[in-house]
Short mmCIF file of C-alpha atoms in Angstrom, two decimals:
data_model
loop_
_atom_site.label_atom_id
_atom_site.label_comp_id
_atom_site.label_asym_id
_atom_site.label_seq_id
_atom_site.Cartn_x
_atom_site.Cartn_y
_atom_site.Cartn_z
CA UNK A 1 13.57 -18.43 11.60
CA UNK A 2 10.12 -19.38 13.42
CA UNK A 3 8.20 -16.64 14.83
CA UNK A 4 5.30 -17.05 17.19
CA UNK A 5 2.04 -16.69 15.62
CA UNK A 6 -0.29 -13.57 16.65
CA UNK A 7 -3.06 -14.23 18.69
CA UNK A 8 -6.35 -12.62 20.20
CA UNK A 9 -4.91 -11.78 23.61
CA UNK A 10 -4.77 -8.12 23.22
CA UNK A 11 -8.39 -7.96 21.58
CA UNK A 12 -9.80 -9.78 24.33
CA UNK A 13 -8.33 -7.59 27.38
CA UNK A 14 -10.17 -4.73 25.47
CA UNK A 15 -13.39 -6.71 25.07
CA UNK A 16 -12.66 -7.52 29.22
CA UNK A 17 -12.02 -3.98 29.82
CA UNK A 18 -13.71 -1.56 28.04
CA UNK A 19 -16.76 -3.57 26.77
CA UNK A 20 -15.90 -3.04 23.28
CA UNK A 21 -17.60 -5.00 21.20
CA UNK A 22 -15.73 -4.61 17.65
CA UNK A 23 -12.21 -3.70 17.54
CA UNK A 24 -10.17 -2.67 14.74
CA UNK A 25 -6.44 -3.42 14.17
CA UNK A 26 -4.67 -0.63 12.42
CA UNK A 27 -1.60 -0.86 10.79
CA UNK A 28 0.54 1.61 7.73
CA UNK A 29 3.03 1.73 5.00
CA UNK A 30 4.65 3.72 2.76
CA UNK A 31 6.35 6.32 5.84
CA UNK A 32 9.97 5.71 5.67
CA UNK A 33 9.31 6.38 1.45
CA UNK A 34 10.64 8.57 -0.89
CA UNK A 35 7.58 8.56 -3.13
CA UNK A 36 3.83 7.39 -2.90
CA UNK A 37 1.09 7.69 -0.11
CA UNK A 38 0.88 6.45 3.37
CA UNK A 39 -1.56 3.43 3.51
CA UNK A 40 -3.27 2.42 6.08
CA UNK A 41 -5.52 -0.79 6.93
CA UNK A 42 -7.96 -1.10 9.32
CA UNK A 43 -9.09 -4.77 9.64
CA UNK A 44 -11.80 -6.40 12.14
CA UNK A 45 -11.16 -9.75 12.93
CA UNK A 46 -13.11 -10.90 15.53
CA UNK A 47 -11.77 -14.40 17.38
CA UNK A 48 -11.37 -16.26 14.65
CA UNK A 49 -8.14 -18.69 14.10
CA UNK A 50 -6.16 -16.47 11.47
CA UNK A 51 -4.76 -18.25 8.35
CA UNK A 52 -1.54 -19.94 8.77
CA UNK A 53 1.65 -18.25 8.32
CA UNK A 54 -0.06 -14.79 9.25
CA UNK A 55 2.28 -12.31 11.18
CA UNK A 56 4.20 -8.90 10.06
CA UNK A 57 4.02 -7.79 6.60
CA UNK A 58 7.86 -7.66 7.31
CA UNK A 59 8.80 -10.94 8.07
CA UNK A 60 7.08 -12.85 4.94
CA UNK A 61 8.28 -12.79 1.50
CA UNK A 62 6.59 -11.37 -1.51
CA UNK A 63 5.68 -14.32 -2.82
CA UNK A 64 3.72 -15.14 0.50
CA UNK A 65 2.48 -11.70 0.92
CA UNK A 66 0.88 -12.25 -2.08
CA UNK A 67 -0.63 -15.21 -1.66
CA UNK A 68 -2.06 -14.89 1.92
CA UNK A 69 -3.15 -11.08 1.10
CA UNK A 70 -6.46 -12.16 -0.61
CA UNK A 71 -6.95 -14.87 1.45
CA UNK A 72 -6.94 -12.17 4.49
CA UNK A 73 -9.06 -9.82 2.37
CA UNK A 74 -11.80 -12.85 2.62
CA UNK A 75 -11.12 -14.06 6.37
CA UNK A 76 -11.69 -10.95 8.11
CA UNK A 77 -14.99 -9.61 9.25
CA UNK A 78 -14.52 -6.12 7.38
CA UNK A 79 -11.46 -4.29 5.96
CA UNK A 80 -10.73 -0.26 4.95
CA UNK A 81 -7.82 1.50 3.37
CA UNK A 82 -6.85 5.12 3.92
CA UNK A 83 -4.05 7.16 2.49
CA UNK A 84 -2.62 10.40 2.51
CA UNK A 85 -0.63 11.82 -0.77
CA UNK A 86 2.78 12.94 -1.36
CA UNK A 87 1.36 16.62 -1.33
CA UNK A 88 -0.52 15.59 2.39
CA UNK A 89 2.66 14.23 3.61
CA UNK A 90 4.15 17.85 2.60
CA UNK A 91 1.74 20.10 4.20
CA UNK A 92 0.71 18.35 7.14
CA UNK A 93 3.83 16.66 8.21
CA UNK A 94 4.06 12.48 8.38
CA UNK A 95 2.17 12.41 12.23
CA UNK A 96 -1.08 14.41 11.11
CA UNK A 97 -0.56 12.52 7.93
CA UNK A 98 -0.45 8.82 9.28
CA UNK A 99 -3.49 10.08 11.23
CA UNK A 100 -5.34 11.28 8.13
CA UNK A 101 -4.74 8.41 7.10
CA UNK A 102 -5.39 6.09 9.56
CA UNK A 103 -9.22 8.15 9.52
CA UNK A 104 -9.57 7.61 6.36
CA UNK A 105 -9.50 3.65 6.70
CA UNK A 106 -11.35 3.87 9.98
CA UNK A 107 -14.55 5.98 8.98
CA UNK A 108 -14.49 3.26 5.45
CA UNK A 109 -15.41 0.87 7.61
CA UNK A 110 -18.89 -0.65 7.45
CA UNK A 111 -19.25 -0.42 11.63
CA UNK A 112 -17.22 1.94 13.85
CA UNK A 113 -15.01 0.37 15.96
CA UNK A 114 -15.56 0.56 20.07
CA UNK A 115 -11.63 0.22 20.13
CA UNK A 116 -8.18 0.74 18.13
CA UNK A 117 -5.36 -1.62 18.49
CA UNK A 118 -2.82 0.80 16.73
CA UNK A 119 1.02 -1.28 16.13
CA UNK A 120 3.22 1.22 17.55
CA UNK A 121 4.43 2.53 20.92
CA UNK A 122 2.63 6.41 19.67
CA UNK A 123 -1.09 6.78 19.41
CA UNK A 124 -1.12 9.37 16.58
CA UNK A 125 -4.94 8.99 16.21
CA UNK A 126 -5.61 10.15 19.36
CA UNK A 127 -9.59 11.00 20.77
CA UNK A 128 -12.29 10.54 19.80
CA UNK A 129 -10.65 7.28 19.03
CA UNK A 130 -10.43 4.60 21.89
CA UNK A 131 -6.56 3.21 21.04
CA UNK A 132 -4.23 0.86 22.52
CA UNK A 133 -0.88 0.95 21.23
CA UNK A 134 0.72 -2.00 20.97
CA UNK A 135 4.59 -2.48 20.02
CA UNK A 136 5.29 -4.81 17.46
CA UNK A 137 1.78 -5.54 17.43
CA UNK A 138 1.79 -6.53 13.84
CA UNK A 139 3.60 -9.81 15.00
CA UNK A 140 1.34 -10.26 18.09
CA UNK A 141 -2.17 -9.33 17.44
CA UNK A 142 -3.78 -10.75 14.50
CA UNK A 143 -6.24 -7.74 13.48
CA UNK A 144 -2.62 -5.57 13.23
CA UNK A 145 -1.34 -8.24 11.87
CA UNK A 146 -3.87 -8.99 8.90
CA UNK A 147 -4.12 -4.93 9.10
CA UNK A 148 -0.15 -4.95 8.14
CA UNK A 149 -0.06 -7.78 5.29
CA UNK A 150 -3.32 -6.42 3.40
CA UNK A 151 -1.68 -2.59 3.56
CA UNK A 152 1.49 -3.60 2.34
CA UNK A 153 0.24 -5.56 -0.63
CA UNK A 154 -2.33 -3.12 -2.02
CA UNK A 155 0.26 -0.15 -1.45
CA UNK A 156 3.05 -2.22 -3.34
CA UNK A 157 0.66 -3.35 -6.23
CA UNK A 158 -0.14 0.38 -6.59
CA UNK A 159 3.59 1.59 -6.97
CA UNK A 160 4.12 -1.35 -9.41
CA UNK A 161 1.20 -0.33 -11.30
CA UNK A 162 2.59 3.59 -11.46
CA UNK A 163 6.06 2.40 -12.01
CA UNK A 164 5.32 0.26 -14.99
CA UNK A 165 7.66 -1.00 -17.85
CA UNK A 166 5.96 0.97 -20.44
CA UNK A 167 5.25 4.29 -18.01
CA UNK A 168 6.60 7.46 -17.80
CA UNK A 169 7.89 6.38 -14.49
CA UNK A 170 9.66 3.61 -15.45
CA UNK A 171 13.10 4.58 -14.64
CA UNK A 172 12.60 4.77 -11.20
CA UNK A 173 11.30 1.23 -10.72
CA UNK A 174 8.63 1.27 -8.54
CA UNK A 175 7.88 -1.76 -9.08
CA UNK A 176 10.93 -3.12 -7.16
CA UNK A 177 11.31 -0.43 -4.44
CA UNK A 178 8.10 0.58 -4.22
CA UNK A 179 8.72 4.48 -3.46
CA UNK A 180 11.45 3.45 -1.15
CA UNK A 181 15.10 4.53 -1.16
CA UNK A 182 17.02 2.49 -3.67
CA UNK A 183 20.43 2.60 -6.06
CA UNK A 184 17.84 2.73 -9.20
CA UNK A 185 15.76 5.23 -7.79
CA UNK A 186 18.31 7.59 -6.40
CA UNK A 187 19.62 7.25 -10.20
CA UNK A 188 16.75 8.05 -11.44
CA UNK A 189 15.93 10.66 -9.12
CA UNK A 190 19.33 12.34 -10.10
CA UNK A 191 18.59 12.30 -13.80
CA UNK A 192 15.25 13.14 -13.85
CA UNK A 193 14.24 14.83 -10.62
CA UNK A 194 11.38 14.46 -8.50
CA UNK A 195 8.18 12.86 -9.97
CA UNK A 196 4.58 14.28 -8.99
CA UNK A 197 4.32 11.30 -6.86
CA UNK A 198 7.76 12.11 -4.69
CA UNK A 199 7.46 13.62 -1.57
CA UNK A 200 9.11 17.14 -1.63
CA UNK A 201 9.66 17.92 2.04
CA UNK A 202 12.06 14.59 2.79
CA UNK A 203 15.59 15.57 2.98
CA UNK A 204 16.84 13.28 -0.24
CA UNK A 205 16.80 16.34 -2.13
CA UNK A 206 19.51 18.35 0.03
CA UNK A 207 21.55 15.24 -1.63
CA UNK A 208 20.24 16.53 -5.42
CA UNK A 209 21.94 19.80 -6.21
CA UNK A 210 20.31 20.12 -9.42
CA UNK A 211 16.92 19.83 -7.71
CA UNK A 212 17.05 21.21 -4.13
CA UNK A 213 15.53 24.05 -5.11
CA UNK A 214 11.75 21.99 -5.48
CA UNK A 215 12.27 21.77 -1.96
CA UNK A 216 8.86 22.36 -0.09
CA UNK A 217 9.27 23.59 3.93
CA UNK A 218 6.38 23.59 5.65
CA UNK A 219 5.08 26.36 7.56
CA UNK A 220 1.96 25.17 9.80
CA UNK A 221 2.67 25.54 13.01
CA UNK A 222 0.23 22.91 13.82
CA UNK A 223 2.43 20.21 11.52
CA UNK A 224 5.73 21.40 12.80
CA UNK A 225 4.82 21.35 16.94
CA UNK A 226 3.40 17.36 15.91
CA UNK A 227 6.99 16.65 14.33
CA UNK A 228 9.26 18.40 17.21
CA UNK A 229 7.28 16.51 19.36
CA UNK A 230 9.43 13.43 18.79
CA UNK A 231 6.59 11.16 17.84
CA UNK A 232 8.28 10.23 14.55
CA UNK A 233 11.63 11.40 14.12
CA UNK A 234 12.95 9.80 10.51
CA UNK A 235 16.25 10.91 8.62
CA UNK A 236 15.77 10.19 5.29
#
């Protein structure tokens, strides 16, 4: 199925409207997860024609993700990665978490941005950033979009790397659902229990008997008034 390519329209009403002069696409993975960090890319772009085939991380297969992911490493203008850890995700809740994050990837950049095009329809960066949230702006804007393939690639080559053939972690093949929810890993999860890399608040583990009690709650306020706000409201 065809999709339209992404283009520069968004970045250019920003440049029109707020005078920025750099603007950073932002994009994550790793939040719907069982184990691993959240990842986050920022990528500046500038008006440059993108690569061909560039859109969502989603919609391209691994092989092409692959491929195109160091070609976008050496197209764009300047590229960060931020994550937050299992243990993060646990204590802060996945909103302050995506924004730690998101920080993270932001301040590695070699020049702050004037402007955030964050994929989304919630700004969970908030000030002193200047965002625009975009929905399903990793198929319409190319920074998010370049943001999106680069995040997804380095996150997945990192859970392949910690679920290797000849690792401890092997039974719960990261390799092939990188962290995610999957036959093998639920398996795995029920044999051997939660890994140092799993996240321990997610509600798999009310399915686990035999490990529910490694359960973490959280107790900052601050965390739980961000998640019963309704900006992310998963079911894992």
């Amino acid at each position: 199925m065809p999709y339209e390519p992404p283009t520069h329209t968004v970045e250019r009403s920003l440049r029109a409207t707020t005078g920025a002069r750099i603007v950073a696409g932002v994009d994550e993975v790793g939040r719907g997860a069982w184990a691993g960090p959240v990842t986050v890319c920022a990528a500046v772009t500038g008006l440059r024609r993108p690569p061909v085939g560039l859109t969502d991380s989603k919609l391209i297969t691994p092989k092409r993700r692959a491929e195109l992911a160091p070609q976008l490493e050496r197209w764009v203008t300047a590229f960060a990665l931020g994550d937050a850890s299992p243990q993060e995700i646990d204590d802060l809740g996945m909103t302050a978490a995506l924004r730690l994050a998101a920080v993270r990837a932001l301040e590695g950049l070699p020049v702050r941005p004037d402007a955030v095009i964050l994929d989304g329809k919630h700004d969970y960066l908030g000030q002193p950033w200047k965002v625009r949230t975009v929905i399903k702006g990793d198929q319409s804007c190319v920074a998010v979009a370049a943001a999106s393939v680069i995040a997804k690639v380095r996150r997945d080559e990192m859970m392949a790397e910690l679920g290797a053939d000849s690792g401890e972690y092997a039974a719960f093949d990261f390799g092939a659902n990188a962290g995610y929810p999957s036959p093998v890993h639920r398996a795995a999860l029920e044999e051997w229990g939660p890994t140092p890399h799993h996240r321990l608040s997610w509600s798999y583990l009310d399915a686990l008997p035999r490990w529910q009690h490694l359960k973490k709650v959280r107790f900052s306020a601050e965390a739980a008034a961000l998640e019963s706000g309704g900006q992310l409201g998963f079911d894992f």
